[in-house]
Amino acid sequence: MIDWQHFTPVSALLGGAMIGTATSILILCNGRIAGISGIIGGLIKVTHADRIWRIAFIVGLISAPLIWQMFTVLPEITISASPGLLILSGLIVGFGTRLGSGCTSGHGICGISRLSLRSIVATLTFMLTGFVTVYVMRHLLGLIA
Amino acid sequence: MKIPTLAILTALLSGLLFGLGLLFSGLANPAKVLAFLDLAGLWDISLAFVMAGGISISMIAFTIARKRSASYLGLPVQIPSNRQIDRPLIIGAVLFGIGWGLAGICPGPAVVLLGAGSLQGIIFVVAMLIGMGLFEVVNARR
């Protein structure tokens, strides 16, 4: 059943457009894909000249909530996962995104935007396992709120 | 290759705008992400609109970028050339989806949560970095 009460199409579309503008700036000015897992993962092993734009991008990303707070209060952020679950989740996300060469941004937004079949398959796959995981954890096992 | 100073600023601006978009859209809120991934419960379809908004803008940019060999700042346009749908892609995506579904956090929002000073965000990011490091170790041995 669709939750119309929490349905926020306007802020979702506008926020999405901001993200799309961000990926556009990076590909048109820097010639790079705005894939967050790739940008972070690449920091581990690349040369100095390649490292600096990655650091700049991450600094921008981390600064977003700080800049936001200069003007207004942060929107609601609710994390129900326990510390143990956060650690497990983080480990799997870190390993999986590097093995699969991308996450929601690199495959989901940039990849689909350039109609890459590889990224479309990856996105459908992680959406599917995401759906199944929430179903199992929330409805079968009752482990997440 | 030396990167022009302006390119550092555009990368910074891109990251900032990306983060603001995540906050504005609701994607930085793990509870909303889980509501989107919860088909069997009360399904919040808002995040499909974030994808639609993001893809529609960035599709224009990629159409332009694909026709160019150099970016507006003279840097090489590096669009992935790999077209193979192979095992690492599928296994990696399967794993990522599972991890995403466990806490409702993917890499972009994780970094934003870090900036928001969330302790849970810090725990997640540290674990994620260890996961990425583990991949490098395993990958080096393959």
Short mmCIF file of C-alpha atoms in Angstrom, two decimals, chain A residues 6 9-10 13 19 31 38 41-42 46 49 55 63 67-68 71 73-74 81 84 94 98 118-119 122 133 138:
data_model
loop_
_atom_site.label_atom_id
_atom_site.label_comp_id
_atom_site.label_asym_id
_atom_site.label_seq_id
_atom_site.Cartn_x
_atom_site.Cartn_y
_atom_site.Cartn_z
CA HIS A 6 4.71 10.71 3.85
CA PRO A 9 7.14 14.35 -4.56
CA VAL A 10 8.12 18.03 -4.81
CA LEU A 13 12.09 15.91 -7.44
CA ILE A 19 21.86 15.85 -7.26
CA GLY A 31 35.24 14.80 -16.70
CA GLY A 38 34.20 5.04 -6.39
CA GLY A 41 37.39 3.89 -2.74
CA GLY A 42 39.74 5.51 -5.24
CA VAL A 46 45.44 6.71 -6.63
CA ALA A 49 46.89 14.69 -8.75
CA ILE A 55 39.10 15.04 -1.44
CA SER A 63 30.08 20.33 4.48
CA ILE A 67 26.18 24.88 5.41
CA TRP A 68 22.53 23.85 5.70
CA PHE A 71 20.39 28.83 7.41
CA VAL A 73 17.59 23.32 11.11
CA LEU A 74 18.52 19.99 9.54
CA ALA A 81 19.66 0.32 13.32
CA GLY A 84 26.04 -3.94 15.58
CA GLY A 94 31.77 -0.92 1.56
CA ARG A 98 33.71 -1.74 -4.56
CA ARG A 118 25.70 -2.70 -16.84
CA SER A 119 24.50 0.02 -14.47
CA ALA A 122 23.35 -3.38 -11.12
CA THR A 133 16.35 -7.52 2.93
CA ARG A 138 11.19 -6.08 9.16
#
